CSV table of C-alpha atoms in Angstrom, one decimal:
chain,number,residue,atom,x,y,z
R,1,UNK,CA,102.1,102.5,104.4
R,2,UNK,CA,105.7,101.3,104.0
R,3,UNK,CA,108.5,102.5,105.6
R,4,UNK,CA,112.1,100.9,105.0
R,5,UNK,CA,113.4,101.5,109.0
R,6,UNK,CA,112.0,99.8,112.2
R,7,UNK,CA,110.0,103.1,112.8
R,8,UNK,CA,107.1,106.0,111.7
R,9,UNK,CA,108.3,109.6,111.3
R,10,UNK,CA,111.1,109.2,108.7
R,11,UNK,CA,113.7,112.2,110.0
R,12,UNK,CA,111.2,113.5,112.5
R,13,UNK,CA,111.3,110.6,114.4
R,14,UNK,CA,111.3,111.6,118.2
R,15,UNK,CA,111.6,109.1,121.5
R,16,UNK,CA,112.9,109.3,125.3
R,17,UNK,CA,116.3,108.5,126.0
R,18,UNK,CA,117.0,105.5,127.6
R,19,UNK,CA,119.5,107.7,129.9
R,20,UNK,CA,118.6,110.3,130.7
R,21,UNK,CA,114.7,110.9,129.7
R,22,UNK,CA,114.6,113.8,127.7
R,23,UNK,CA,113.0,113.6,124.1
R,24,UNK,CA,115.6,113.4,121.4
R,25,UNK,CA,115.1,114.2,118.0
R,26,UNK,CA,116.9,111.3,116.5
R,27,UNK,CA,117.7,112.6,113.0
R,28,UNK,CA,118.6,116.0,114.3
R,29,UNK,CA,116.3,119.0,115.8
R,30,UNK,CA,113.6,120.0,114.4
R,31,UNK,CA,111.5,123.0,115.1
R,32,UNK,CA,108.4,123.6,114.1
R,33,UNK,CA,108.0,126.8,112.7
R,34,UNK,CA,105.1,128.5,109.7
R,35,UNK,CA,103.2,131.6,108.6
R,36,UNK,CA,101.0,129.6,107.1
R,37,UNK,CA,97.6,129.4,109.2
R,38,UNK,CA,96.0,126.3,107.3
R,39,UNK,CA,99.2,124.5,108.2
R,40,UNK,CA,99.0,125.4,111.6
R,41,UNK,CA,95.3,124.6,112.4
R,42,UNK,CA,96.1,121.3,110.8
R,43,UNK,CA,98.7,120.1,112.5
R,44,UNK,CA,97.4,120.8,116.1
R,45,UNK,CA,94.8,118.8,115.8
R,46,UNK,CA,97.4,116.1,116.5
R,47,UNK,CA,99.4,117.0,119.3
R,48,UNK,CA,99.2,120.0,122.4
R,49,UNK,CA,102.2,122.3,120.9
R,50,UNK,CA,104.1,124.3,122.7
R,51,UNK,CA,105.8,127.3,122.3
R,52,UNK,CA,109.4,127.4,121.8
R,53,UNK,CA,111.7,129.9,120.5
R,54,UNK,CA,115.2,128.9,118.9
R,55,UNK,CA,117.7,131.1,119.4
R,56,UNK,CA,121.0,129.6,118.2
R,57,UNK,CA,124.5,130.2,119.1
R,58,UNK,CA,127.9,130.6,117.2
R,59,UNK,CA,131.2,129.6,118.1
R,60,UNK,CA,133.6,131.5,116.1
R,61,UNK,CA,137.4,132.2,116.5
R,62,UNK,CA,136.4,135.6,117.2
R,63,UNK,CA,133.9,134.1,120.1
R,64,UNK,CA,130.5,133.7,120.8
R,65,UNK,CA,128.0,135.1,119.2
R,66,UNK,CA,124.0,135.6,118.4
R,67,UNK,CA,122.5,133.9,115.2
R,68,UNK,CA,121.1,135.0,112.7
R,69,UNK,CA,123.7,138.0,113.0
R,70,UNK,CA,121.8,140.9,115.0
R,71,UNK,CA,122.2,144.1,116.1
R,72,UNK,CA,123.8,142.4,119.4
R,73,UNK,CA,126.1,140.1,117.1
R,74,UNK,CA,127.2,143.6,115.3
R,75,UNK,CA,128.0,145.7,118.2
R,76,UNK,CA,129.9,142.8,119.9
R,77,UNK,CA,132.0,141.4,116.7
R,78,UNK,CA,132.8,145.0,116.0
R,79,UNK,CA,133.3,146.5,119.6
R,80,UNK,CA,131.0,148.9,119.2
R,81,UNK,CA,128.0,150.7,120.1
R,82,UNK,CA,126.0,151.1,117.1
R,83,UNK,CA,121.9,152.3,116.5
R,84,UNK,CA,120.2,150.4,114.0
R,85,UNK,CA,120.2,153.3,111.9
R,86,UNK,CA,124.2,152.9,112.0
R,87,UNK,CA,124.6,149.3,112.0
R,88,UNK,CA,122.6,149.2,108.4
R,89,UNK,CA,125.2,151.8,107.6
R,90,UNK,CA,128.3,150.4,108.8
R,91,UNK,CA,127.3,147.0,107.2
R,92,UNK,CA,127.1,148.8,103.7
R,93,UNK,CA,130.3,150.2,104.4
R,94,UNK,CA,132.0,146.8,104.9
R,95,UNK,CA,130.0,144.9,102.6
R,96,UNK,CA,131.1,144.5,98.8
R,97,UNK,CA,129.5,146.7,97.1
R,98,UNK,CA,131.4,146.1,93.9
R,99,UNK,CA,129.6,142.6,93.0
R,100,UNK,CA,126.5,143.5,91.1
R,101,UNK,CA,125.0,140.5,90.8
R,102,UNK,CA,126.4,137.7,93.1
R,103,UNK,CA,126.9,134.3,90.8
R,104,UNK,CA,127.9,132.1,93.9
R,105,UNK,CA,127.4,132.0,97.8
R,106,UNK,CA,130.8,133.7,98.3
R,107,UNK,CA,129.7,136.5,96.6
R,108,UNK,CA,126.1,136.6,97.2
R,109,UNK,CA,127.8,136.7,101.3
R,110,UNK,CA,130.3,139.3,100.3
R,111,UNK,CA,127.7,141.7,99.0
R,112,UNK,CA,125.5,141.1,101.8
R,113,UNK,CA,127.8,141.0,104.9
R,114,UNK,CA,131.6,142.0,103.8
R,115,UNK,CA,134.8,139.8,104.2
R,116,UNK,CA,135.3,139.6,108.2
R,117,UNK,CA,131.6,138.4,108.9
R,118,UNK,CA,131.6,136.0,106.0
R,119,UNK,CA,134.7,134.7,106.8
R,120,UNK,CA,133.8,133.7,110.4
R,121,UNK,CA,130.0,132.9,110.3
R,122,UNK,CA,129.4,131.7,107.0
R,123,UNK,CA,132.8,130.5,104.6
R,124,UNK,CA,133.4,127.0,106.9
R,125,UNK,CA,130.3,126.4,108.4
R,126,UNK,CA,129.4,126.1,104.8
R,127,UNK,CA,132.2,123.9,103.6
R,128,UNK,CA,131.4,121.9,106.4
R,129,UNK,CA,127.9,121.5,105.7
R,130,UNK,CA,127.7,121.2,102.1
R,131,UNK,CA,131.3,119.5,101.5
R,132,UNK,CA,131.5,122.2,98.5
R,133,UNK,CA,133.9,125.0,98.4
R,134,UNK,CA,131.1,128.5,98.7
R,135,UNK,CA,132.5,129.5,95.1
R,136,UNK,CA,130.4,126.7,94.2
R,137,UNK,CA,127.4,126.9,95.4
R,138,UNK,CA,124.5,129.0,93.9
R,139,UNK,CA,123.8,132.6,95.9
R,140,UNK,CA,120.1,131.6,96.4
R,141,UNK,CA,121.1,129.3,99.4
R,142,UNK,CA,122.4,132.2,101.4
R,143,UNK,CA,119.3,134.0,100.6
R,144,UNK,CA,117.5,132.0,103.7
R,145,UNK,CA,119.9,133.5,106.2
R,146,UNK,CA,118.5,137.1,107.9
R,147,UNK,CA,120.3,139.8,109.2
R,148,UNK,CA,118.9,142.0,111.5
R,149,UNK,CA,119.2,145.6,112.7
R,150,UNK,CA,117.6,145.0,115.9
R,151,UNK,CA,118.0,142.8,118.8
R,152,UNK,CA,115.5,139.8,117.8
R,153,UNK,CA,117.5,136.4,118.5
R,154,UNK,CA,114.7,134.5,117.2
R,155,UNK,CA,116.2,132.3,114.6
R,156,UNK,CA,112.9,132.5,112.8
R,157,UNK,CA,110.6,134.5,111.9
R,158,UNK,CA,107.8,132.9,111.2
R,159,UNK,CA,104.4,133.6,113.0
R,160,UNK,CA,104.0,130.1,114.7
R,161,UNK,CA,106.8,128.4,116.4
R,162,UNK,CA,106.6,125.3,118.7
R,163,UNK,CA,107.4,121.8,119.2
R,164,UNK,CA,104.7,119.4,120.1
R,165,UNK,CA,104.6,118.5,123.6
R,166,UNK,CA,104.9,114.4,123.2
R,167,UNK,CA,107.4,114.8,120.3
R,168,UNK,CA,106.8,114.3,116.4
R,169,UNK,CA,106.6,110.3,116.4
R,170,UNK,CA,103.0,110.7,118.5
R,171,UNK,CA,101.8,113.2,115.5
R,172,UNK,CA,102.4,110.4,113.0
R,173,UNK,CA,101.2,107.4,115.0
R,174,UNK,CA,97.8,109.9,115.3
R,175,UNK,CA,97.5,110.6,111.7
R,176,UNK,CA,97.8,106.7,110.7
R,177,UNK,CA,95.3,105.9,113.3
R,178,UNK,CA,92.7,104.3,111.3
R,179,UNK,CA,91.9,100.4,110.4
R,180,UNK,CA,91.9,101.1,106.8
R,181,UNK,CA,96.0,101.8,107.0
R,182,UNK,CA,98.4,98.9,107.2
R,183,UNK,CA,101.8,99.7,108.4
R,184,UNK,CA,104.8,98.3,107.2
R,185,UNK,CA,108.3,98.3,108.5
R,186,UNK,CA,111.6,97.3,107.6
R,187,UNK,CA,110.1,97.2,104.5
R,188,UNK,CA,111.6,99.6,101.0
R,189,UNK,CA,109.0,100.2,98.7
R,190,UNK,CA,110.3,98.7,95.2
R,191,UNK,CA,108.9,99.9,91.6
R,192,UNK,CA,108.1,96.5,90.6
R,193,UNK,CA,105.7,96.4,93.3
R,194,UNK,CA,103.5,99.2,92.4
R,195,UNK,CA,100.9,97.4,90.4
R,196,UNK,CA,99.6,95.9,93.8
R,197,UNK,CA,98.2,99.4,94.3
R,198,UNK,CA,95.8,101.5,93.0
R,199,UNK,CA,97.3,104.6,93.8
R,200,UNK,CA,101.1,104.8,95.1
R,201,UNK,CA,102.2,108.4,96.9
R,202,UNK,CA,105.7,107.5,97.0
R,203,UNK,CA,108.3,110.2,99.6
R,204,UNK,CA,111.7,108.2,98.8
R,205,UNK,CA,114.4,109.3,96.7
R,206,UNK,CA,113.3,109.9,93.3
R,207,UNK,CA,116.4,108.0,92.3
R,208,UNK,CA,116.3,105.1,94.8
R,209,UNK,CA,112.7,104.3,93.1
R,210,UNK,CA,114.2,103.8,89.6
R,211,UNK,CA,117.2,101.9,90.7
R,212,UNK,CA,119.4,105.0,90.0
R,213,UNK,CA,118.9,103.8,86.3
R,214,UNK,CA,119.4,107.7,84.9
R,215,UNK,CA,122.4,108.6,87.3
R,216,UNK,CA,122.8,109.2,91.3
R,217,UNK,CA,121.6,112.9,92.9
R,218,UNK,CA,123.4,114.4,94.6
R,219,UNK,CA,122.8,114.5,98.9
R,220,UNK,CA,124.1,115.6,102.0
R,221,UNK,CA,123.3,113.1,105.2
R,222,UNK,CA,124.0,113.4,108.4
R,223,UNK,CA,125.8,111.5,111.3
R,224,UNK,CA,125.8,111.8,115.0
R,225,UNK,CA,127.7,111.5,118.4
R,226,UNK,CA,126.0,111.4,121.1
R,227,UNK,CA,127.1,112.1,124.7
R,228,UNK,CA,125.7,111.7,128.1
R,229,UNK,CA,127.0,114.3,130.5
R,230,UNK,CA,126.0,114.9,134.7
R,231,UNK,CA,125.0,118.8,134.3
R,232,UNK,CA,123.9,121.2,131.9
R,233,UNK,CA,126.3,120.7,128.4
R,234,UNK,CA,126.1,124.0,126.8
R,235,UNK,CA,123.2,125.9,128.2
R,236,UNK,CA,121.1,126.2,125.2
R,237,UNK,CA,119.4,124.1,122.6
R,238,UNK,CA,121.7,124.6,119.3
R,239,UNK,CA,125.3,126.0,119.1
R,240,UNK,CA,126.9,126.0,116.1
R,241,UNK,CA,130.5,125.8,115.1
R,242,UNK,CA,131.7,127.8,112.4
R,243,UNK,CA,135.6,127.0,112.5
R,244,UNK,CA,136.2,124.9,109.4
R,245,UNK,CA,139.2,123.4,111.6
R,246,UNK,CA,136.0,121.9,114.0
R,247,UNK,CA,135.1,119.1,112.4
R,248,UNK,CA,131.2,118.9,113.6
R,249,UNK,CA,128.8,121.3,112.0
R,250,UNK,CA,127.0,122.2,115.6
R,251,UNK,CA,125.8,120.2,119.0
R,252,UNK,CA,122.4,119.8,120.1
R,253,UNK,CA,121.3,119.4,123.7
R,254,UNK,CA,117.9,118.1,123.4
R,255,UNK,CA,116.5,118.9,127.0
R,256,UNK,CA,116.5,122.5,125.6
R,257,UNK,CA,113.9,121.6,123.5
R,258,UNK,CA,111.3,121.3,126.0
R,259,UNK,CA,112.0,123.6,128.5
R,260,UNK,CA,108.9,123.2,130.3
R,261,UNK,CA,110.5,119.9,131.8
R,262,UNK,CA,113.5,119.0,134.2
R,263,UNK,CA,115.8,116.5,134.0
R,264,UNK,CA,118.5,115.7,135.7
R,265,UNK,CA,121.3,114.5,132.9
R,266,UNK,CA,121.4,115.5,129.8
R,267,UNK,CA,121.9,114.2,126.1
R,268,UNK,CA,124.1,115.7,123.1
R,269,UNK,CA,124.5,115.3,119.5
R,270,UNK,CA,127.2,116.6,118.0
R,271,UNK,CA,126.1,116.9,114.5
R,272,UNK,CA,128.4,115.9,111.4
R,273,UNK,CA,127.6,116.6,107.6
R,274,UNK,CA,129.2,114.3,104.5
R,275,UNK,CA,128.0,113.2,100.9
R,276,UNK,CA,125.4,110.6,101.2
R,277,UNK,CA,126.1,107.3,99.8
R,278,UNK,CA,123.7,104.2,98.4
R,279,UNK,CA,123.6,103.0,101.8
R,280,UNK,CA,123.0,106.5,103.9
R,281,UNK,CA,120.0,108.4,105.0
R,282,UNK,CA,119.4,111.3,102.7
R,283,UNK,CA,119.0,114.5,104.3
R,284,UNK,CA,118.9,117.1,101.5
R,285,UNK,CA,119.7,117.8,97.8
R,286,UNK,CA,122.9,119.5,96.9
R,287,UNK,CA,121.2,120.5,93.4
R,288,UNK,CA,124.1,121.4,91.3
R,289,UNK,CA,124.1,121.5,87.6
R,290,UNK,CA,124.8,117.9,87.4
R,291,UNK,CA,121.5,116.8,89.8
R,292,UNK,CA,119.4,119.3,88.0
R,293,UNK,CA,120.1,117.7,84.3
R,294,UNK,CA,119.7,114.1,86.1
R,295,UNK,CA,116.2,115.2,87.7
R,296,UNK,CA,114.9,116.3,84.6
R,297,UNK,CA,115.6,112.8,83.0
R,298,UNK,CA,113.8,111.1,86.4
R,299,UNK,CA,110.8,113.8,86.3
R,300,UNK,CA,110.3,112.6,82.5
R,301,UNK,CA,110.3,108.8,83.6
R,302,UNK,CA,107.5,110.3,86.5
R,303,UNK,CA,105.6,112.1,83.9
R,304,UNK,CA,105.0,108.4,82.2
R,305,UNK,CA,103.3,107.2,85.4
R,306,UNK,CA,99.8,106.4,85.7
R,307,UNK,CA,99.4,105.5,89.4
R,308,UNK,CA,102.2,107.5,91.3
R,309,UNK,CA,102.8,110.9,92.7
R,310,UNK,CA,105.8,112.2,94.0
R,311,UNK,CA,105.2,113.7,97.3
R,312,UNK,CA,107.3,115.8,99.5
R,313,UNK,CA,111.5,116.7,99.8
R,314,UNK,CA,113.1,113.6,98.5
R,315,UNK,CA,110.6,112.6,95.5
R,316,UNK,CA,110.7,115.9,94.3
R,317,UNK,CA,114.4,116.8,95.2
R,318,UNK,CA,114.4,120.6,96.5
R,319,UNK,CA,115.1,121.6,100.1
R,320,UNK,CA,111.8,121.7,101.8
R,321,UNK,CA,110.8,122.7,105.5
R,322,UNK,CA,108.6,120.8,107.4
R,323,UNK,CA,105.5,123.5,106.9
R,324,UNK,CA,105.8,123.5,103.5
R,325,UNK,CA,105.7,120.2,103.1
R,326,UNK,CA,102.5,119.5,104.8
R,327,UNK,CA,101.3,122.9,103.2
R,328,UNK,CA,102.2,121.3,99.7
R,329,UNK,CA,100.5,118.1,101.0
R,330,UNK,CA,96.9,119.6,101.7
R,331,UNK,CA,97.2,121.4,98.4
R,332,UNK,CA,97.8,118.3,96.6
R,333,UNK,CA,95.6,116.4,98.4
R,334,UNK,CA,92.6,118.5,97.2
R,335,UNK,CA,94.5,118.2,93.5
R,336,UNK,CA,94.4,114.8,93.6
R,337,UNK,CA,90.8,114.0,95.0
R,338,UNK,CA,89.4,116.4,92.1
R,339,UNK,CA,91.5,114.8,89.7
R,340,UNK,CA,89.5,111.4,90.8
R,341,UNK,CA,86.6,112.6,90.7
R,342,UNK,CA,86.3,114.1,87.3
R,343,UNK,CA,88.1,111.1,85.8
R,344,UNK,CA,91.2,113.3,84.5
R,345,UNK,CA,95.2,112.2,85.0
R,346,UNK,CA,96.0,112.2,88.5
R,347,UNK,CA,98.6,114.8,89.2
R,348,UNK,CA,102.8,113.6,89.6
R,349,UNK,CA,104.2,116.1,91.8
R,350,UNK,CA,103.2,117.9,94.7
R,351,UNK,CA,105.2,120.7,93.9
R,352,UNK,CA,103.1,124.2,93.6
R,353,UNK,CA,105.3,125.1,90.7
């Protein structure tokens, strides 16, 4: 097992802060959140999880407000008083109802929200995210955000949501436990080493592997500050900041993570997004056109293969969450094993598709 940083867990990496204690996600928060029950009964076999709700913030320039936008965010943008019954009504009042089919995030938010709530939720929390005007992004991102007619807060809602007790990095240092694995650090898997191997299940940018020899995808990564303050920061785990004028996307406070401990100083990230170059951490694809003709030369090179697979976010370039990922994984897994045992191809991708 190689891995090119001094550390195991890639972006989930977790460990206590010199400082102040408290266990920081070092590559930004992550929650752990699925419907799916095979995913869940796997992953606790590794770690006591506990339960933990996310219920994130927004600073606006109208004020503070509930995500994903609720029945409370409604009443209180608004001033009003409204029943679910209304809000769903007044929300189809305001929204766009001209826009048929919504070709772009802008419109795809316009149709689903109207002008005022787009405009101070969505419009430069997005630029700021993606680095890409809204008109340019495709609708189907915005199809992941919820809007709710009640007053659930829960930023999810998925069935199952925790956070393992001893952080993410004890998971992985679990699941490698065994004397058949050899760990590598500091070490970047190359192409020209894959002979060595039997077998390679390679999770690096799909790019990176062929030395970027059919163009550069397109990424977001993401940079932090970090600051250590006396007393309680901001009195939750994640606000975000939605003024495109703010230059940071939102600010973490990681001892709101594990509420079930008590620490006396706290730690926060304040969380910047920018286009990831050669030398960055790769968070996520952008996908445009552009990436998507570029991946489809890369997948062919893949296709050739006879001892790799492409597992997880980065080898097979879409925006995955952590479930889905180790969903995909036990699915292709089993792919894979039958696939050895009959003697036929192995499979490339993990993808279901």
């Amino acid at each position: 097992m190689f891995d090119e940083r001094d550390h195991i867990g890639g972006n989930c990496h977790t460990t206590r802060d010199g400082d102040t204690s408290v266990m920081v996600h070092h590559y930004g928060p992550h929650i752990f959140h699925t419907d799916d029950q095979q995913v869940w009964e796997f992953i606790t076999q590794f770690a006591e999880f506990m339960p933990f709700t996310n219920r994130v913030k927004a600073v606006t320039p109208r004020g503070v407000f509930s995500l994903p936008i609720n029945l409370m965010t409604i009443n209180q943008f608004f001033g009003k008083n409204l029943r679910p019954n209304e809000a769903l009504a007044f929300i189809q009042s305001v929204a766009d109802q001209s826009i048929d089919e919504p070709e772009n995030f802008e419109e795809q938010a316009l149709k689903f929200v109207g002008h005022d709530l787009y405009e101070a939720f969505f419009k430069g929390y997005t630029l700021k995210q993606w680095g890409i005007d809204p008109k340019d992004l495709p609708a189907s991102i915005l199809k992941r955000l919820p809007i709710r007619f009640n007053y659930d807060d829960n930023y999810y809602n998925s069935t199952y949501q925790a956070i393992p007790r001893e952080g993410y990095t004890a998971i992985i240092q679990r699941l490698i436990d065994n004397h058949r694995i050899t760990l590598k650090l500091n070490h970047k898997f190359s192409y020209s080493e894959k002979d060595q191997f039997n077998h390679v299940f390679y999770t690096g940018p799909i790019d990176a592997l062929y030395g970027f020899s059919e163009g550069e995808l397109g990424y977001r990564t993401v940079y932090f500050e970090r600051e250590v303050h006396a007393d309680d920061y901001q009195g939750n785990a994640v606000i975000n900041y939605t003024d495109a004028e703010v230059p940071f996307t939102r600010i973490a406070e990681h001892k709101h993570f594990t509420p079930w401990e008590s620490h006396d100083k706290t730690v926060v990230f304040k969380e910047y997004s920018k286009f990831a170059e050669k030398d960055d951490i790769p968070y996520y694809p952008i996908s445009q056109a552009s990436d998507k003709a570029i991946l489809s030369r890369y997948q062919a090179l893949a296709r050739q293969e006879q001892n790799i697979s492409f597992v997880g976010r980065l080898a097979t370039y879409r925006y995955l969450d952590m479930d889905k990922v180790i969903g995909e994984a036990l699915r292709f897994s089993d792919r894979w094993i039958e696939a050895h045992k009959s003697g036929a191809p192995s499979p490339v991708f993990s993808s279901d598709d």
